[in-house]
Amino acid sequence: MERTKRGFKLIPKDEYVDLFLKANASDCRRDVIARLDDAIAAHRDGRRCNCGEEIWIVGSAEAGYGCFTCITGDSAPNNDYEIELSPAT
C-alpha cells in the first residue's frame, strides 16, 4: 500500500538516497545522507519555514530549510517524495 502525506509520496530514507544517487551520480552517498539527517533533525526539532509552514525534508536537504511551496514555487505537492519518518529514522 502506497503511503502518502498531504500530497507527498512517503519513502524510506535509504530508498530515497538510492533514487537520488541514480539521478545525481556525482554526489557522494555520505553527503546526501548527512544533508537528509540534518533536515530530519530540524523537522523533529520543530523548525519551520520562514512562512511558518512545516519544512519539507527532501527539499530542505538540498535548498535550505523551507516548505514545499517556498522551495518549489508550487502551491502543493503532487506525489513528490517526502521522507517517511519512524522512530529509527
CSV table of C-alpha atoms in Angstrom, one decimal:
chain,number,residue,atom,x,y,z
A,1,MET,CA,0.0,0.0,0.0
A,2,GLU,CA,1.4,3.4,-1.0
A,3,ARG,CA,1.7,5.8,1.8
A,4,THR,CA,1.0,9.5,1.4
A,5,LYS,CA,1.1,12.7,3.5
A,6,ARG,CA,-0.8,15.7,2.2
A,7,GLY,CA,0.1,15.1,-1.4
A,8,PHE,CA,3.5,13.7,-0.7
A,9,LYS,CA,4.6,10.1,-1.6
A,10,LEU,CA,6.3,8.8,1.6
A,11,ILE,CA,9.6,7.0,1.0
A,12,PRO,CA,12.1,5.4,3.4
A,13,LYS,CA,15.3,7.4,3.6
A,14,ASP,CA,17.5,4.7,2.2
A,15,GLU,CA,15.2,4.2,-0.8
A,16,TYR,CA,15.2,8.0,-1.5
A,17,VAL,CA,19.0,8.1,-1.3
A,18,ASP,CA,19.3,5.3,-3.9
A,19,LEU,CA,16.9,7.1,-6.2
A,20,PHE,CA,18.7,10.5,-5.7
A,21,LEU,CA,22.1,9.0,-6.5
A,22,LYS,CA,20.7,7.4,-9.7
A,23,ALA,CA,19.7,10.8,-10.8
A,24,ASN,CA,22.8,12.6,-9.3
A,25,ALA,CA,25.6,10.1,-9.7
A,26,SER,CA,28.3,12.7,-8.9
A,27,ASP,CA,27.0,13.2,-5.4
A,28,CYS,CA,28.5,11.3,-2.5
A,29,ARG,CA,26.2,8.9,-0.6
A,30,ARG,CA,27.6,10.0,2.7
A,31,ASP,CA,27.0,13.7,1.9
A,32,VAL,CA,23.4,13.1,0.8
A,33,ILE,CA,22.6,11.1,4.0
A,34,ALA,CA,24.2,13.8,6.1
A,35,ARG,CA,22.1,16.5,4.5
A,36,LEU,CA,18.9,14.4,4.9
A,37,ASP,CA,19.8,13.7,8.6
A,38,ASP,CA,20.2,17.4,9.2
A,39,ALA,CA,16.9,18.2,7.7
A,40,ILE,CA,15.2,15.3,9.6
A,41,ALA,CA,16.7,16.6,12.9
A,42,ALA,CA,15.5,20.2,12.1
A,43,HIS,CA,12.0,18.8,11.3
A,44,ARG,CA,11.9,16.9,14.5
A,45,ASP,CA,13.1,19.9,16.4
A,46,GLY,CA,10.1,21.8,15.1
A,47,ARG,CA,11.9,24.1,12.7
A,48,ARG,CA,9.6,26.0,10.4
A,49,CYS,CA,9.9,27.7,7.0
A,50,ASN,CA,10.1,31.5,7.1
A,51,CYS,CA,6.4,31.5,6.1
A,52,GLY,CA,5.5,29.4,9.1
A,53,GLU,CA,4.8,26.1,7.4
A,54,GLU,CA,6.4,22.8,8.3
A,55,ILE,CA,9.7,22.2,6.4
A,56,TRP,CA,9.9,19.8,3.5
A,57,ILE,CA,12.7,17.3,4.5
A,58,VAL,CA,13.6,16.3,0.9
A,59,GLY,CA,13.7,19.9,-0.3
A,60,SER,CA,15.4,21.3,2.8
A,61,ALA,CA,18.2,18.8,2.4
A,62,GLU,CA,19.1,20.4,-0.9
A,63,ALA,CA,17.9,24.0,-0.8
A,64,GLY,CA,17.9,25.0,2.9
A,65,TYR,CA,15.1,24.9,5.4
A,66,GLY,CA,11.8,25.6,3.7
A,67,CYS,CA,8.4,24.3,3.0
A,68,PHE,CA,7.4,22.7,-0.3
A,69,THR,CA,5.8,25.9,-1.7
A,70,CYS,CA,8.6,28.2,-0.8
A,71,ILE,CA,11.2,25.9,-2.2
A,72,THR,CA,9.5,24.9,-5.4
A,73,GLY,CA,7.0,27.8,-6.0
A,74,ASP,CA,4.2,25.2,-6.5
A,75,SER,CA,1.1,25.6,-4.3
A,76,ALA,CA,1.0,21.9,-3.3
A,77,PRO,CA,2.9,18.6,-3.7
A,78,ASN,CA,1.6,16.2,-6.3
A,79,ASN,CA,3.2,12.8,-5.3
A,80,ASP,CA,6.5,14.5,-4.7
A,81,TYR,CA,8.7,12.5,-2.3
A,82,GLU,CA,9.0,13.1,1.4
A,83,ILE,CA,11.0,11.0,3.9
A,84,GLU,CA,8.9,8.6,5.9
A,85,LEU,CA,9.8,9.2,9.5
A,86,SER,CA,9.9,6.5,12.0
A,87,PRO,CA,11.5,6.3,15.5
A,88,ALA,CA,14.7,4.9,14.0
A,89,THR,CA,14.9,7.4,11.0
